[in-house]
Coordinates of N, CA and C in Angstrom, one line a residue:
M304 N 60.6 240.3 68.6 CA 60.6 239.2 68.2 C 61.6 238.1 69.1
T305 N 62.9 238.9 69.5 CA 63.5 238.2 70.0 C 63.2 237.7 71.6
Q306 N 62.6 238.6 72.3 CA 61.9 238.6 73.5 C 60.6 237.7 73.7
T307 N 60.0 237.4 72.7 CA 58.8 236.7 72.2 C 59.5 235.3 72.0
I308 N 60.8 235.0 71.6 CA 61.1 233.6 71.5 C 61.9 233.5 72.7
E309 N 62.7 234.5 73.2 CA 63.8 233.6 74.5 C 63.0 233.7 75.7
V310 N 61.8 234.7 75.9 CA 61.3 234.8 77.1 C 59.9 233.9 77.0
M311 N 58.9 234.7 76.3 CA 57.7 234.1 76.3 C 57.4 232.3 75.6
A312 N 58.1 232.2 74.6 CA 57.9 230.5 74.2 C 58.5 229.5 75.5
P313 N 59.3 229.8 76.1 CA 60.0 228.9 77.1 C 58.5 228.8 78.1
A314 N 58.0 230.2 78.4 CA 57.1 230.4 79.5 C 55.8 229.6 78.8
R315 N 55.4 230.0 77.8 CA 54.2 229.4 77.0 C 54.0 227.9 77.5
R316 N 55.3 227.3 77.0 CA 55.5 225.9 76.9 C 55.5 225.3 78.6
G317 N 55.8 226.1 79.3 CA 55.4 225.8 81.1 C 54.0 225.6 81.5
W318 N 53.8 226.7 81.0 CA 52.2 227.1 81.4 C 51.4 226.2 80.8
R319 N 51.3 225.5 79.7 CA 50.3 224.5 79.1 C 51.3 223.3 78.8
Q320 N 52.3 222.9 79.4 CA 52.7 221.3 79.8 C 53.2 221.0 78.3
A321 N 53.8 221.5 77.2 CA 53.8 221.3 76.0 C 54.8 220.2 75.5
P322 N 54.5 219.1 74.8 CA 55.3 218.2 74.6 C 56.7 218.5 73.9
P323 N 57.4 218.1 74.1 CA 58.9 217.9 74.2 C 58.9 218.3 72.4
G324 N 60.0 218.9 72.2 CA 60.6 218.7 71.1 C 61.4 218.0 70.5
A325 N 61.3 217.9 68.9 CA 62.3 216.8 68.3 C 63.1 217.3 67.5
G326 N 63.7 218.4 67.8 CA 64.7 218.8 67.1 C 64.1 219.9 65.6
E327 N 63.2 220.0 66.0 CA 62.4 221.0 64.8 C 62.9 222.4 64.4
R328 N 63.2 222.8 63.6 CA 64.0 224.3 63.0 C 63.1 225.3 62.3
Y329 N 62.5 225.9 62.9 CA 61.8 226.9 62.5 C 62.4 228.3 62.2
R330 N 62.3 228.8 60.8 CA 63.1 230.1 60.4 C 61.9 231.4 60.3
F331 N 62.1 232.7 61.1 CA 61.0 233.6 60.9 C 62.0 234.8 60.4
R332 N 61.9 234.8 59.3 CA 62.7 236.0 58.5 C 61.7 237.6 58.3
R333 N 62.3 238.4 58.9 CA 61.7 239.9 58.5 C 62.0 240.1 57.2
T334 N 60.8 240.6 56.7 CA 61.1 240.7 55.1 C 61.1 242.9 55.1
D335 N 60.8 243.6 56.4 CA 61.3 245.0 56.2 C 62.3 245.2 57.3
G336 N 63.0 244.2 57.1 CA 64.6 244.6 57.8 C 65.3 243.5 58.0
P337 N 66.7 243.4 58.4 CA 67.9 242.5 58.3 C 67.8 241.1 59.4
E338 N 66.7 241.2 59.9 CA 66.8 240.4 61.3 C 66.3 238.7 60.6
T339 N 66.7 237.7 61.1 CA 66.4 236.6 61.2 C 66.6 235.6 62.5
W340 N 65.6 234.8 62.8 CA 65.5 234.0 63.9 C 65.1 233.2 63.5
T341 N 66.3 231.8 64.1 CA 66.1 230.6 63.9 C 65.9 229.8 65.2
V342 N 64.7 229.2 65.3 CA 64.3 228.6 66.6 C 64.5 226.9 66.4
V343 N 65.0 226.3 67.2 CA 65.1 225.0 67.2 C 64.4 224.5 69.0
L344 N 63.6 223.5 68.7 CA 62.7 223.0 69.7 C 63.3 221.4 70.2
S345 N 64.2 221.5 70.9 CA 64.8 220.2 71.5 C 64.5 219.9 72.7
G346 N 63.5 218.8 73.1 CA 63.3 218.6 74.3 C 62.7 219.7 75.1
D347 N 62.5 220.1 76.1 CA 62.2 220.8 76.9 C 63.0 222.3 76.5
R348 N 63.8 222.6 75.6 CA 64.3 223.6 75.5 C 63.7 224.3 74.2
V349 N 63.8 225.6 74.1 CA 63.9 226.3 73.2 C 64.7 227.4 72.9
L350 N 65.9 226.8 72.0 CA 67.1 227.3 71.2 C 67.1 228.6 70.2
L351 N 67.6 229.9 70.4 CA 67.3 230.8 69.4 C 68.7 231.0 68.9
E352 N 68.6 230.8 67.4 CA 70.1 231.1 66.9 C 69.7 232.6 65.6
T353 N 70.6 233.7 66.4 CA 69.9 234.6 65.5 C 70.7 234.8 64.3
V354 N 72.2 234.1 64.3 CA 72.6 233.7 62.8 C 72.7 232.4 62.5
P355 N 72.0 232.2 61.3 CA 71.6 230.9 61.1 C 72.7 230.2 61.0
T356 N 72.8 228.6 61.2 CA 73.7 227.8 61.4 C 73.3 226.8 60.4
G357 N 72.3 226.5 59.8 CA 71.9 225.4 59.0 C 70.6 225.4 58.3
P358 N 70.0 224.5 57.5 CA 68.9 224.6 57.3 C 67.5 225.1 58.1
A359 N 67.0 225.3 58.0 CA 65.5 225.2 58.6 C 64.5 224.1 58.3
D360 N 63.5 223.5 58.8 CA 62.4 222.7 58.4 C 61.2 223.8 57.7
V361 N 61.2 224.6 58.2 CA 60.1 225.6 57.6 C 60.6 227.1 57.8
E362 N 60.3 227.6 57.2 CA 60.8 229.5 57.1 C 59.2 229.9 56.9
A363 N 59.3 230.9 57.8 CA 58.2 231.9 57.6 C 58.6 233.5 57.1
A364 N 58.0 233.9 56.3 CA 58.6 235.4 55.9 C 57.4 236.6 56.0
G365 N 57.9 237.3 56.5 CA 56.9 238.5 56.6 C 57.4 240.1 57.3
S366 N 56.9 241.2 57.6 CA 57.2 241.9 58.1 C 57.2 241.7 59.5
A367 N 57.9 242.3 60.3 CA 58.1 242.1 61.8 C 56.7 242.2 62.5
C368 N 55.5 243.2 62.1 CA 54.3 243.3 62.7 C 53.8 241.9 62.7
D369 N 54.1 241.5 61.0 CA 53.1 239.9 60.8 C 54.0 238.7 61.4
L370 N 55.1 239.0 61.7 CA 55.7 238.0 62.3 C 55.5 237.9 63.9
A371 N 55.4 239.0 64.6 CA 54.8 239.1 65.9 C 53.3 238.3 66.1
L372 N 52.7 239.0 65.0 CA 51.2 238.6 65.3 C 51.2 237.2 65.3
F373 N 51.9 236.7 64.0 CA 51.6 235.0 64.2 C 52.3 234.3 65.3
L374 N 53.2 234.9 65.9 CA 53.6 233.9 67.1 C 52.7 234.2 68.0
W375 N 51.9 235.5 68.2 CA 50.9 235.5 69.1 C 49.9 234.9 68.7
G376 N 49.4 234.0 67.4 CA 48.2 233.5 67.7 C 47.0 234.6 66.7
R377 N 47.8 235.4 66.5 CA 46.6 236.6 66.0 C 47.1 237.0 64.6
L378 N 47.6 236.0 63.5 CA 47.7 235.9 61.9 C 47.8 234.7 61.5
P379 N 47.1 234.2 60.7 CA 46.9 232.9 60.1 C 48.8 233.2 59.3
A380 N 49.1 231.6 59.5 CA 50.0 231.3 58.4 C 50.0 231.5 56.9
T381 N 48.9 231.7 56.8 CA 48.3 232.0 55.0 C 49.0 233.5 54.9
A382 N 49.0 234.6 55.7 CA 49.4 235.9 55.6 C 50.9 236.1 55.4
L383 N 51.8 235.1 55.7 CA 53.0 234.9 55.4 C 53.4 234.1 54.3
R384 N 54.9 234.1 53.9 CA 55.2 233.9 52.9 C 55.9 232.4 53.4
V385 N 55.2 231.2 53.5 CA 56.0 230.1 54.1 C 56.8 229.2 52.8
T386 N 58.2 228.7 53.4 CA 58.9 227.7 52.4 C 59.2 226.8 53.4
G387 N 59.5 225.5 52.5 CA 60.1 224.1 53.3 C 58.6 223.5 53.5
D388 N 58.6 222.9 54.7 CA 57.3 222.0 55.0 C 56.1 223.1 55.7
A389 N 55.5 223.1 55.1 CA 54.4 224.5 55.6 C 53.2 223.5 56.4
D390 N 53.4 222.3 56.5 CA 52.5 221.5 57.5 C 53.4 221.9 58.8
L391 N 54.1 221.6 58.9 CA 55.1 222.0 60.2 C 54.8 223.5 60.8
L392 N 54.3 224.3 60.5 CA 54.5 225.2 60.8 C 53.1 225.8 62.0
P393 N 52.0 225.1 61.6 CA 50.8 224.8 62.6 C 51.4 224.4 63.6
H394 N 52.1 223.3 63.9 CA 52.7 222.6 65.0 C 53.5 223.7 65.6
W395 N 54.0 224.8 65.6 CA 54.6 225.7 66.0 C 53.5 225.8 67.4
F396 N 52.3 226.0 67.4 CA 51.2 226.2 68.4 C 50.8 225.1 69.1
T397 N 51.8 223.9 68.9 CA 51.3 222.2 69.5 C 52.6 222.6 70.5
L398 N 54.0 223.1 70.2 CA 55.4 222.9 70.8 C 55.5 224.5 71.5
V399 N 54.4 225.2 71.3 CA 54.6 227.2 72.1 C 53.0 227.3 72.0
P400 N 52.4 226.5 72.8 CA 51.0 226.4 72.9 C 50.8 228.2 73.1
P401 N 49.4 228.8 72.9 CA 49.0 230.2 73.1 C 49.3 230.7 74.4
G402 N 49.1 231.5 74.6 CA 49.1 232.3 75.9 C 47.9 231.8 76.7
L403 N 48.0 232.7 77.7 CA 46.8 232.5 78.8 C 45.7 233.2 78.5
T404 N 45.5 234.2 77.5 CA 44.5 234.9 77.1 C 44.2 234.8 75.7
T405 N 42.8 235.3 75.4 CA 42.3 234.4 74.2 C 42.5 235.7 73.1
R406 N 41.9 235.2 72.1 CA 41.4 236.2 71.1 C 40.7 237.5 71.6
A407 N 40.9 238.6 70.5 CA 39.7 239.6 71.1 C 38.4 239.3 71.0
G408 N 37.5 239.4 72.0 CA 36.7 239.1 72.4 C 35.9 237.7 73.0
G409 N 37.1 237.3 73.5 CA 36.8 236.1 74.4 C 36.9 236.2 75.6
P410 N 37.0 235.8 76.3 CA 37.2 235.9 78.2 C 38.9 236.2 78.7
G411 N 39.1 237.2 79.2 CA 40.6 237.1 79.3 C 41.0 236.7 80.6
P412 N 42.1 237.3 81.3 CA 42.5 237.1 82.4 C 41.6 237.7 83.6
G413 N 41.3 236.8 84.7 CA 40.6 237.4 85.5 C 39.1 237.3 85.6
S414 N 38.4 237.0 84.0 CA 37.5 236.9 83.7 C 36.6 235.4 84.3
S415 N 35.3 235.4 84.4 CA 34.7 233.9 85.0 C 33.3 233.7 84.2
P416 N 33.6 232.2 84.1 CA 32.5 232.0 83.1 C 31.2 232.6 83.4
G417 N 30.4 232.9 82.8 CA 28.7 232.9 83.0 C 28.6 233.5 84.5

């Protein structure tokens, strides 16, 4: 999870030229372990707080596996326990667009159309 947030989220923002964040605070809470990650999207920055310092706009809770799958667009938000502004959770994928590969069954890197 930490690598997904610290490394991949900024990379994905750059690949797809995502809009600037407006200070949105997302909390991802692991239910099968003690970890919690709070992510603040501010301007072009993705800031990770491993120790929450304030309230989050939305919190998504689930197993480490489910959280990772959600962050990679492989699991819907409905599979997680969501509190706070649930409408903000889909906005994550506007601020941190999906990677360059597609869902299973779709074309992947190096493939060419038709």
